[in-house]
Tab-separated table of C-alpha atoms in Angstrom:
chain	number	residue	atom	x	y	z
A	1	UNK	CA	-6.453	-24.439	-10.753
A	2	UNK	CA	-7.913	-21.711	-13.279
A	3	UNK	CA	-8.183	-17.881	-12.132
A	4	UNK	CA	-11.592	-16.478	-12.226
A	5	UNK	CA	-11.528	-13.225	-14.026
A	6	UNK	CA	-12.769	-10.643	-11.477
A	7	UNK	CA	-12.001	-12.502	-8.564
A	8	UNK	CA	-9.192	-12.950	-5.750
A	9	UNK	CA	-9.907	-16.403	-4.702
A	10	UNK	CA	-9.115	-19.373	-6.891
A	11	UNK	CA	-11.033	-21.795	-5.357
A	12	UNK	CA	-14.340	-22.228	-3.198
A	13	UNK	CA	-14.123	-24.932	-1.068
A	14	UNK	CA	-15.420	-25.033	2.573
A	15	UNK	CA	-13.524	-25.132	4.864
A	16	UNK	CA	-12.443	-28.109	7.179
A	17	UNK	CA	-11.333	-26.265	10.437
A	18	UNK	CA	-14.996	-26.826	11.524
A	19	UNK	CA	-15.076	-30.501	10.939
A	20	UNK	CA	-18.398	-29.894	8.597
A	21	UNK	CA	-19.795	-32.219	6.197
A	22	UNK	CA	-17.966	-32.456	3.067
A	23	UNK	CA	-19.401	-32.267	-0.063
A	24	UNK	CA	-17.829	-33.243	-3.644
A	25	UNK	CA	-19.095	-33.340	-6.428
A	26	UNK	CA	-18.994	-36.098	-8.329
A	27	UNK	CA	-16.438	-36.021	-11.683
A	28	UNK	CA	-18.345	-37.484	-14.183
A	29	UNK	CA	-21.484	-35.485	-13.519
A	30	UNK	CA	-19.349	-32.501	-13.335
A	31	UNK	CA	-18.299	-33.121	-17.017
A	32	UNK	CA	-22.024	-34.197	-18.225
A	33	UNK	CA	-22.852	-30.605	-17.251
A	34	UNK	CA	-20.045	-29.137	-19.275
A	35	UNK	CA	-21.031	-30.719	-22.211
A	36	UNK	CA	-24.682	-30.134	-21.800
A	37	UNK	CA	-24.295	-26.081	-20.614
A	38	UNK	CA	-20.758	-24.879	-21.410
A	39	UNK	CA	-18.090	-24.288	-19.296
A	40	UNK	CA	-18.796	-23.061	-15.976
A	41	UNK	CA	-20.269	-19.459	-15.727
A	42	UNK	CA	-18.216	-16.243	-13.971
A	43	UNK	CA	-19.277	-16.700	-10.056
A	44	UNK	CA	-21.985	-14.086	-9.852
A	45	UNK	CA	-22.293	-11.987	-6.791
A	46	UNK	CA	-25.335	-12.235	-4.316
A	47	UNK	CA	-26.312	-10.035	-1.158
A	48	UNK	CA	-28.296	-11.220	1.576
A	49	UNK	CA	-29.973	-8.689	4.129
A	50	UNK	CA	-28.734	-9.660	7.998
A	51	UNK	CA	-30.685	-8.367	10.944
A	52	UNK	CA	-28.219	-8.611	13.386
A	53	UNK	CA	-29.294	-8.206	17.544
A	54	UNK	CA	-26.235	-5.298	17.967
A	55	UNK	CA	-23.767	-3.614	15.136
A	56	UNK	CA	-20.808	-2.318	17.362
A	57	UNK	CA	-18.320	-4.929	18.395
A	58	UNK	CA	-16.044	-4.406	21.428
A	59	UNK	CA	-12.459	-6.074	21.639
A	60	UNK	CA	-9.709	-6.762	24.477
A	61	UNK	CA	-6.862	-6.915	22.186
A	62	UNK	CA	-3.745	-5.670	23.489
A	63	UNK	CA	-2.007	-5.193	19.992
A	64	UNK	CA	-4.728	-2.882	18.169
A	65	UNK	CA	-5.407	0.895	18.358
A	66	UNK	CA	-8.919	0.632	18.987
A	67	UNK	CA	-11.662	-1.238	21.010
A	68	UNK	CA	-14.366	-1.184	19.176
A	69	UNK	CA	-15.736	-1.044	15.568
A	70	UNK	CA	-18.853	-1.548	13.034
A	71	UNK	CA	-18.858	-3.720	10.073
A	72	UNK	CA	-21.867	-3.126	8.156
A	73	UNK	CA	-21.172	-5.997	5.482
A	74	UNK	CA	-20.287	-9.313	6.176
A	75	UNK	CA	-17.997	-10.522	2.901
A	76	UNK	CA	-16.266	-7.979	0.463
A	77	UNK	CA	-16.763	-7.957	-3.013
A	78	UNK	CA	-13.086	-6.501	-3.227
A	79	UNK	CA	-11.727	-9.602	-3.244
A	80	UNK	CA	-8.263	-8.989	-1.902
A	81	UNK	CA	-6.584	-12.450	-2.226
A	82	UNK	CA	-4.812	-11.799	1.293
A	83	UNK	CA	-7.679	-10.689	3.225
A	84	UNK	CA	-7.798	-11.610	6.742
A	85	UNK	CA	-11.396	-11.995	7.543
A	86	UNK	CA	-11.800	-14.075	5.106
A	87	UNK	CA	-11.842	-17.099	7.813
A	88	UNK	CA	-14.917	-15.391	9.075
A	89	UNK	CA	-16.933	-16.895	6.324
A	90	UNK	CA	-16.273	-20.445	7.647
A	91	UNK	CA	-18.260	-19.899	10.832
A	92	UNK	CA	-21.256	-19.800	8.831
A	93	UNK	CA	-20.340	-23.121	6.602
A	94	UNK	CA	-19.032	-20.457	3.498
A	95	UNK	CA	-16.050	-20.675	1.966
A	96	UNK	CA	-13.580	-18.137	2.565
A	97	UNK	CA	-12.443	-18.387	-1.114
A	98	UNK	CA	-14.791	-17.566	-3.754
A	99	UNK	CA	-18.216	-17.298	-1.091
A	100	UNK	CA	-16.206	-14.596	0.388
A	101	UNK	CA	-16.041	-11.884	-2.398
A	102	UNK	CA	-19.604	-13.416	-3.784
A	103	UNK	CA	-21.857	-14.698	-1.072
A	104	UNK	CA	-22.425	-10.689	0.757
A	105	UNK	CA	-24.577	-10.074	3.457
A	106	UNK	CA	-25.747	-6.118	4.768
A	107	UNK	CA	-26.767	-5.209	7.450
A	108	UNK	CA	-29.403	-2.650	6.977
A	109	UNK	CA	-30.473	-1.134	10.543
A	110	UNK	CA	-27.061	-0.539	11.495
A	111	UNK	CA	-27.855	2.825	11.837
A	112	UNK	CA	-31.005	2.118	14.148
A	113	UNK	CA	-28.925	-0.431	16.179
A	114	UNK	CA	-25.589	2.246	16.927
A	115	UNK	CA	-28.125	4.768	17.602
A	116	UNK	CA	-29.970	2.380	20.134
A	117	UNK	CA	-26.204	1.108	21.630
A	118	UNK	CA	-25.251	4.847	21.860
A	119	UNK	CA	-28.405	5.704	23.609
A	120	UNK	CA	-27.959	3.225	26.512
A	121	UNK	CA	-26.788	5.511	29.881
A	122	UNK	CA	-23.831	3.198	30.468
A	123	UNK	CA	-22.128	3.659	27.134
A	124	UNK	CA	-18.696	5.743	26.692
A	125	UNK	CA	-17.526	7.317	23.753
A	126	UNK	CA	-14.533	6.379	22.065
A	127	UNK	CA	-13.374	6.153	18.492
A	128	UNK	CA	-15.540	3.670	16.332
A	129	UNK	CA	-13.417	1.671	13.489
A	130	UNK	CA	-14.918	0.942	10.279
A	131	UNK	CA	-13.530	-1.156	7.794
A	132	UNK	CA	-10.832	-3.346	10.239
A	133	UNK	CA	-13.128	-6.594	8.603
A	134	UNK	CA	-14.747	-5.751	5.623
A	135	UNK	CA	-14.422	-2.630	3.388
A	136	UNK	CA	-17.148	-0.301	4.473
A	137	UNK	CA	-17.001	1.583	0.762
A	138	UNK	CA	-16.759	-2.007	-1.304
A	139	UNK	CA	-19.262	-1.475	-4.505
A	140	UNK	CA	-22.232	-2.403	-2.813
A	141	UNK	CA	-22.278	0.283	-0.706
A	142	UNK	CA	-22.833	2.296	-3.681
A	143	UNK	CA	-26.867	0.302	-3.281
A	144	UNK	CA	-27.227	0.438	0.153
A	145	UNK	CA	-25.876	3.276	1.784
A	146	UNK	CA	-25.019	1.675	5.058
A	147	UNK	CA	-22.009	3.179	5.825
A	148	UNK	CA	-23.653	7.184	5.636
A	149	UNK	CA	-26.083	6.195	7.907
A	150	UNK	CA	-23.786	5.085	10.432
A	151	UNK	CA	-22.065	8.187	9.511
A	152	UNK	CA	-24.878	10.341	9.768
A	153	UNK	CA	-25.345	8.734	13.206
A	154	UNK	CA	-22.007	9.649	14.405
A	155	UNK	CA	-22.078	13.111	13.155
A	156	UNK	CA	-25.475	13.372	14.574
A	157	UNK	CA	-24.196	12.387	18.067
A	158	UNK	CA	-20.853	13.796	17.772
A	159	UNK	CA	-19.255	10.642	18.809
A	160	UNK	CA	-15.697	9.752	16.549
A	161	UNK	CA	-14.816	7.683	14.196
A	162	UNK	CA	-11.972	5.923	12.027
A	163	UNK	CA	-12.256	4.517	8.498
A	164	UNK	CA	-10.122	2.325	6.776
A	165	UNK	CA	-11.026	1.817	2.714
A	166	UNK	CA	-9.277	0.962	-0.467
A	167	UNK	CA	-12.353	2.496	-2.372
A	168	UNK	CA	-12.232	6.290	-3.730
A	169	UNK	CA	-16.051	5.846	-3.497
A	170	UNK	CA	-15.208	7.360	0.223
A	171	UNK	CA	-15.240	10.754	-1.419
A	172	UNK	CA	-19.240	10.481	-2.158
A	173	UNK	CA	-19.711	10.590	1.682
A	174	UNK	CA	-17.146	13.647	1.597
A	175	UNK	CA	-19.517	16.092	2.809
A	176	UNK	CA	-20.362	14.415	5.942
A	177	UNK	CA	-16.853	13.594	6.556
A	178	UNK	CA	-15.468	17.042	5.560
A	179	UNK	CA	-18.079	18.364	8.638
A	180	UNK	CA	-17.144	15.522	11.473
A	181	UNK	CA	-13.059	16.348	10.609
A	182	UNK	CA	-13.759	20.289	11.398
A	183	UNK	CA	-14.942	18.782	15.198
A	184	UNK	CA	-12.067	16.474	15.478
A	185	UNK	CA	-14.144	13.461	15.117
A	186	UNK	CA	-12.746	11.688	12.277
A	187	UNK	CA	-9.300	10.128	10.571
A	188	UNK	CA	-9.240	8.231	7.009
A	189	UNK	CA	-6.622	5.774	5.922
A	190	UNK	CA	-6.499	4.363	2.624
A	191	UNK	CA	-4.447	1.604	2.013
A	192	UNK	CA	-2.590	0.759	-1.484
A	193	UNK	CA	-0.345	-1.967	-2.041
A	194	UNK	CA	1.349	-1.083	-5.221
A	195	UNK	CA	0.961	1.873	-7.974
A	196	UNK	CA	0.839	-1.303	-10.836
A	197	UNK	CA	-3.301	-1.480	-12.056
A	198	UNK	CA	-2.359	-4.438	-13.371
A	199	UNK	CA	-0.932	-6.352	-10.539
A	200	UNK	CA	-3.996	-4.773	-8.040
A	201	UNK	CA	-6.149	-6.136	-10.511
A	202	UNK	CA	-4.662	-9.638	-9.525
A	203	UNK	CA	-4.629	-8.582	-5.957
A	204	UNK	CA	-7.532	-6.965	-5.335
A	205	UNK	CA	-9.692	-7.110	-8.260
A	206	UNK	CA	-12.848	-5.131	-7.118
A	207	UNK	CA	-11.169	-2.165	-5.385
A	208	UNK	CA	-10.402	0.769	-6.998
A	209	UNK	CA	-7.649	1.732	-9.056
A	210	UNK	CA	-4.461	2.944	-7.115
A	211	UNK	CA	-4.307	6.421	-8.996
A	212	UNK	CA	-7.566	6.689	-7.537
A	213	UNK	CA	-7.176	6.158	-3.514
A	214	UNK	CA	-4.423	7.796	-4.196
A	215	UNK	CA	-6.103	11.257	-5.684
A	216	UNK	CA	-8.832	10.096	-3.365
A	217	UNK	CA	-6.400	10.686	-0.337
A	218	UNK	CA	-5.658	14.322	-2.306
A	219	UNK	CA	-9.206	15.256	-2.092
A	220	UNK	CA	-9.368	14.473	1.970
A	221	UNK	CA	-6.322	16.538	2.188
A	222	UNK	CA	-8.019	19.705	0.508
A	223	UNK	CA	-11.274	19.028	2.601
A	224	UNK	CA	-9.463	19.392	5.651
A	225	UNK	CA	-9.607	15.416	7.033
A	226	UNK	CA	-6.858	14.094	8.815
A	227	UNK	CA	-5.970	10.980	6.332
A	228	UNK	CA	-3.247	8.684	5.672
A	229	UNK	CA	-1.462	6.252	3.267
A	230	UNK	CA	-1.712	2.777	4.665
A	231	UNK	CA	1.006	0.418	2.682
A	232	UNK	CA	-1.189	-2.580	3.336
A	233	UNK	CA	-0.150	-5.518	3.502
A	234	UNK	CA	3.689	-5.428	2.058
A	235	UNK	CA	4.294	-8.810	0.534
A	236	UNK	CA	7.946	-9.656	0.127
A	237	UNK	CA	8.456	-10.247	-3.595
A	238	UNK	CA	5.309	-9.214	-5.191
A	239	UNK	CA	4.307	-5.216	-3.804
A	240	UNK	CA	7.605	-4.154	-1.266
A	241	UNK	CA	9.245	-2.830	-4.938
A	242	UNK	CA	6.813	0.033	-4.666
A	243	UNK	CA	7.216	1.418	-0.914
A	244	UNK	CA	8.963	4.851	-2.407
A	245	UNK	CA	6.542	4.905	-5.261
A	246	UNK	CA	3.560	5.172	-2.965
A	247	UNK	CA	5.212	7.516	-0.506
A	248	UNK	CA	6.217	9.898	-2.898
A	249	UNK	CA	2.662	9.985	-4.974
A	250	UNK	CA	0.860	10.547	-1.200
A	251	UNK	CA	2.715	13.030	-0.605
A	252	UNK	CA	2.806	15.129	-3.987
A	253	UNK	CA	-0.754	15.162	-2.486
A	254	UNK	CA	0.047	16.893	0.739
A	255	UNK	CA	-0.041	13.572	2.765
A	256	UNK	CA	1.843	13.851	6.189
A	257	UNK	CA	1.443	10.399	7.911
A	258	UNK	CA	1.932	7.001	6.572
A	259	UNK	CA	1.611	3.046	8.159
A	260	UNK	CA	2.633	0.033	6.882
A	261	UNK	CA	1.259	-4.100	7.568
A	262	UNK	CA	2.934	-6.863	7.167
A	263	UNK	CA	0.710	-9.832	5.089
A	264	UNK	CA	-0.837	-11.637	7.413
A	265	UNK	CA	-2.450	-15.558	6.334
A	266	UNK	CA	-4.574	-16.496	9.347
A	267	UNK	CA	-6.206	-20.112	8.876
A	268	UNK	CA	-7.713	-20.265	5.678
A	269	UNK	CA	-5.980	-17.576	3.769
A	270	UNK	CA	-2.542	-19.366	3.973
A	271	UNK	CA	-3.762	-22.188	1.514
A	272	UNK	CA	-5.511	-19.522	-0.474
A	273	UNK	CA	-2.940	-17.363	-1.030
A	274	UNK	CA	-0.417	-20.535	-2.051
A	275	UNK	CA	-3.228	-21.125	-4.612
A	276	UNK	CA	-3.047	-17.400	-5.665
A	277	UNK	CA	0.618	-17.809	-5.687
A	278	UNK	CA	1.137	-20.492	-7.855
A	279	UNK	CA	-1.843	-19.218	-10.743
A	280	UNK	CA	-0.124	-15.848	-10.846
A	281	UNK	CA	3.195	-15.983	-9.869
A	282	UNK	CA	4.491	-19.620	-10.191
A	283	UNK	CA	7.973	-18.418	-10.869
A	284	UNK	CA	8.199	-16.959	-7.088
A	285	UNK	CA	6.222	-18.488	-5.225
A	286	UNK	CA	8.314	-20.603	-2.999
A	287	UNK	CA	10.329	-17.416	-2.664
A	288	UNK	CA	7.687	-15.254	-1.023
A	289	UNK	CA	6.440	-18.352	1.186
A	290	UNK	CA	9.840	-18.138	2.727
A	291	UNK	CA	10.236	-15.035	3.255
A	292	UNK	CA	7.312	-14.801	4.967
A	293	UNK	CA	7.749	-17.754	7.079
A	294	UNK	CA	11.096	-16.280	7.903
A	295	UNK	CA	9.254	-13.225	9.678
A	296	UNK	CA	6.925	-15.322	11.235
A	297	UNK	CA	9.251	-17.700	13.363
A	298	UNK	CA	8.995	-20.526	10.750
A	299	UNK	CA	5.059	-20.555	10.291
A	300	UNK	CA	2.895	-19.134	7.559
A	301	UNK	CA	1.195	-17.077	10.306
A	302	UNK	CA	2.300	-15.677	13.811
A	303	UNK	CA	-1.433	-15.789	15.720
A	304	UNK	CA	0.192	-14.090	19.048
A	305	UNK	CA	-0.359	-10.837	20.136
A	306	UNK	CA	2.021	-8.014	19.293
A	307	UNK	CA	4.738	-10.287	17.448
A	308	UNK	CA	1.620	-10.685	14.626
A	309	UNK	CA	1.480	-7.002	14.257
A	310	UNK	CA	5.180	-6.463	14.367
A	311	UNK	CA	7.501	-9.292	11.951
A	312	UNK	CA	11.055	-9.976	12.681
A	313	UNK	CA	14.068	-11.516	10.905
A	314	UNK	CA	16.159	-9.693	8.570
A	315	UNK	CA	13.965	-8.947	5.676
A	316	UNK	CA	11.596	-7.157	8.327
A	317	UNK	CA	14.889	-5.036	9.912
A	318	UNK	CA	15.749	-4.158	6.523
A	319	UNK	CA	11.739	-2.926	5.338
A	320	UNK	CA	11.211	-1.451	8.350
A	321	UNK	CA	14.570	0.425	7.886
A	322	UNK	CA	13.772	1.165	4.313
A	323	UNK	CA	10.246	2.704	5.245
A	324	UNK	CA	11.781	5.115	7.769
A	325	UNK	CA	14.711	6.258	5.503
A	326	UNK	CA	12.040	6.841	2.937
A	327	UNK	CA	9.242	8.612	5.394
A	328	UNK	CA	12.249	10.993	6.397
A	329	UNK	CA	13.340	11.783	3.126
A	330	UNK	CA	9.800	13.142	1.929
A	331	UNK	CA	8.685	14.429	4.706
A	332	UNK	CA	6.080	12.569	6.382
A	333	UNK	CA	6.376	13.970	9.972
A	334	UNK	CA	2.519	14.387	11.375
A	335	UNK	CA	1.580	12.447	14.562
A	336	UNK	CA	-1.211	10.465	15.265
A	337	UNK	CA	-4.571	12.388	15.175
A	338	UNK	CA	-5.853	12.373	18.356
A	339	UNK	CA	-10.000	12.414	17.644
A	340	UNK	CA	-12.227	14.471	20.542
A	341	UNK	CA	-15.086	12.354	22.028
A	342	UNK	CA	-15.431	14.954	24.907
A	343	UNK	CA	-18.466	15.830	22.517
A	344	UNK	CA	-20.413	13.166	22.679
A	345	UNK	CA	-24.153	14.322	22.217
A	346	UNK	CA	-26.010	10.820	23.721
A	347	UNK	CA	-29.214	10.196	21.511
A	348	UNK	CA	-32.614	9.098	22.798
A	349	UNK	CA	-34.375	6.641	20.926
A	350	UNK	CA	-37.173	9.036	20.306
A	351	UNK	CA	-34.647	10.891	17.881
A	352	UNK	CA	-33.875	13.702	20.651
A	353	UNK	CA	-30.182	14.486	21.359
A	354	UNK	CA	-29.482	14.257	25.169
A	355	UNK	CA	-28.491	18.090	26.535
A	356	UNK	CA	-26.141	16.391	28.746
C-alpha cells in the first residue's frame, strides 16, 4: 500500500468488528477510472455539523485521572497514525483509517449544551478534560471556534478544566486561559513524541511542528498556566531515542512536570499501524511489533484496566527507569496541579450566574 501525502492512515477500509456490509470495488472498473481521470486525487477533508442531545461525557474508569470530559469534534484532522479513538469512527460505519483524519464532524452548540448541563441543580463541579478523544485545537478549530466557547463557558462559570493538545494554535485562546490559570481552574499538557519534523510529519502529519508545542509550552509558562510535557505515546524503536531530547528542550523553557504513555493499538489501530509500519519503516517493523507485544502480555493491545495504562516486561522497567533518571537530572520536580472547583458560579439558562 501507497502513503498518502498529508495523511496518517494508509488505508480506508471499514471496518469489520461491526459485521457491516462490505463493499469492494470492483478491479477493472477501478482501473477504467484511472485511465479515464488520472490517478486517484489527495483524500480531501470534509466537516459535517453534529447536533448532539448533551456535550459532557461522564466515565467510571478506574485507571484515568478524570471523570468527565468534552469533545467538541468527532475525527481529527491531525492524523496521528496511533490514535486511539480512531475505532470510534466504526460505530458510525467510517473507517478509522483515512475517514478518520478526513470525514470531521463539529459540534457547534457545545457551548449552549455545557452551559445547559452546568445549569441543572444536581450537577457537581469537577475538572472537565478536553482533548482525551480528539484534539480540541486540530486546524479546524481555527473555523469554528468551538473550543473558546466552551472555554468562555468555563471561565464564565468558574468551573475547571484540563486540556490536552499537540497544536501551538492553543496559544490563540491564551488570553482566556492565562485568566482561568490565575483562579486555579486550569492545567495544559502538550504532548510531543519526538523533536525530528520529519518523522512527526510521518506520525502525525497535521499537528504542529515539535519546535512549536514545544515554544508553545514556553509561552504557558510565562503566562502563568500550570502546563506540562506529555511524551505521548513512546513507541519502542521509532520515538523512545528522543526521551532526553524532549525533557531537556521543556525545560530550557521553565517546564517543571512531565508524563509519559505507552502506544496503545485498541481494535482497529493495531492493523493500521502494521500498515504504517511496513510503508515507513519496513526495515523495523517486526521489531517494534514485538516489543510492544512484549509489554502487553503477548497481544498487540492490553484492553484491562490499569495494566493498559501501565506496560510491563523489561523494555518497560528499563523506559520507565530511563524517564526517572532523566526527570531527576533536569529538574522536573512540580506535583500535580490540584485545580479549585470550590468556585463554581452555576449558570441559569437565562444567561444569569447563580449567587449561590
Amino acid at each position: 500500500m501507497q502513503a498518502h501525502k498529508g495523511r496518517g492512515a494508509v488505508s480506508g477500509q471499514a471496518s469489520k468488528r461491526f459485521n457491516l456490509p462490505q463493499r469492494e470495488a470492483d478491479g477493472d472498473w477501478l482501473d477504467v477510472v484511472e485511465d479515464l481521470d488520472g490517478p486517484p486525487r489527495h483524500p480531501a477533508t470534509t466537516v459535517t455539523d453534529e447536533h448532539p442531545r448533551s456535550i459532557l461525557s461522564f466515565n467510571k474508569s478506574p485507571d484515568i485521572p478524570f471523570d468527565r470530559s468534552i469533545n467538541a469534534y468527532r475525527g481529527c484532522e491531525h492524523g496521528c497514525i496511533y490514535c486511539f479513538a480512531r475505532p470510534t469512527h466504526a460505530y458510525h460505519d467510517l473507517s478509522p483509517g483515512l475517514d478518520f483524519e478526513t470525514r470531521l464532524f463539529a459540534k457547534p452548540q457545545a457551548a449552549r449544551l455545557l452551559r445547559e448541563t452546568l445549569a441543572k441543580p444536581a450537577y457537581h463541579p469537577a475538572p472537565i478534560a478536553m482533548g482525551t478523544n480528539t484534539d480540541p485545537y486540530q486546524p479546524i478549530e481555527g473555523r469554528y471556534r468551538i473550543t473558546r466557547s466552551v472555554l468562555e463557558v468555563c471561565l464564565e462559570t468558574r468551573h475547571p478544566v484540563t486540556i490536552t493538545t499537540k497544536s501551538d494554535r492553543v496559544l490563540h485562546d491564551l488570553d482566556l486561559i492565562a485568566e482561568m490559570a490565575a483562579l486555579d481552574l486550569v492545567e495544559v499538557g502538550i504532548s510531543v513524541t519526538s523533536m525530528d519534523a520529519k518523522l512527526s510529519r510521518l506520525l502525525e502529519p497535521r499537528a504542529a511542528a515539535p519546535v512549536k508545542r514545544i515554544a508553545a509550552l514556553g509561552r504557558l509558562v510565562e503566562a502563568g498556566v500550570p502546563c506540562h510535557v506529555s511524551i505521548a505515546p513512546v513507541i519502542p524503536s521509532i520515538t523512545d531515542q528522543y526521551l532526553e531530547d524532549i525533557l531537556q528542550a521543556a525545560s530550557f523553557q521553565g517546564v517543571g512536570r512531565a508524563t509519559w504513555i505507552m502506544i496503545r493499538l485498541p481494535h482497529e489501530v493495531a492493523p493500521l499501524f502494521r500498515e504504517w509500519l511496513n510503508a515507513h519503516f519496513p526495515d523495523r517493523a517486526g521489531k517494534v511489533m514485538a516489543t510492544i507485544q512484549s509489554m502487553r502480555g503477548g497481544r498487540d493491545n492490553d484492553p484491562d484496566f490499569f495494566t493498559r495504562m501501565r506496560p510491563s516486561g523489561v523494555w518497560a522497567d528499563l523506559f520507565r527507569s530511563r524517564f526517572k533518571l532523566a526527570m531527576t537530572r533536569m529538574g522536573f520536580s512540580r506535583p500535580n496541579i490540584a485545580l479549585d472547583s470550590s468556585r463554581f458560579r452555576r449558570p441559569s439558562l437565562d444567561g444569569q450566574l447563580s449567587l449561590l
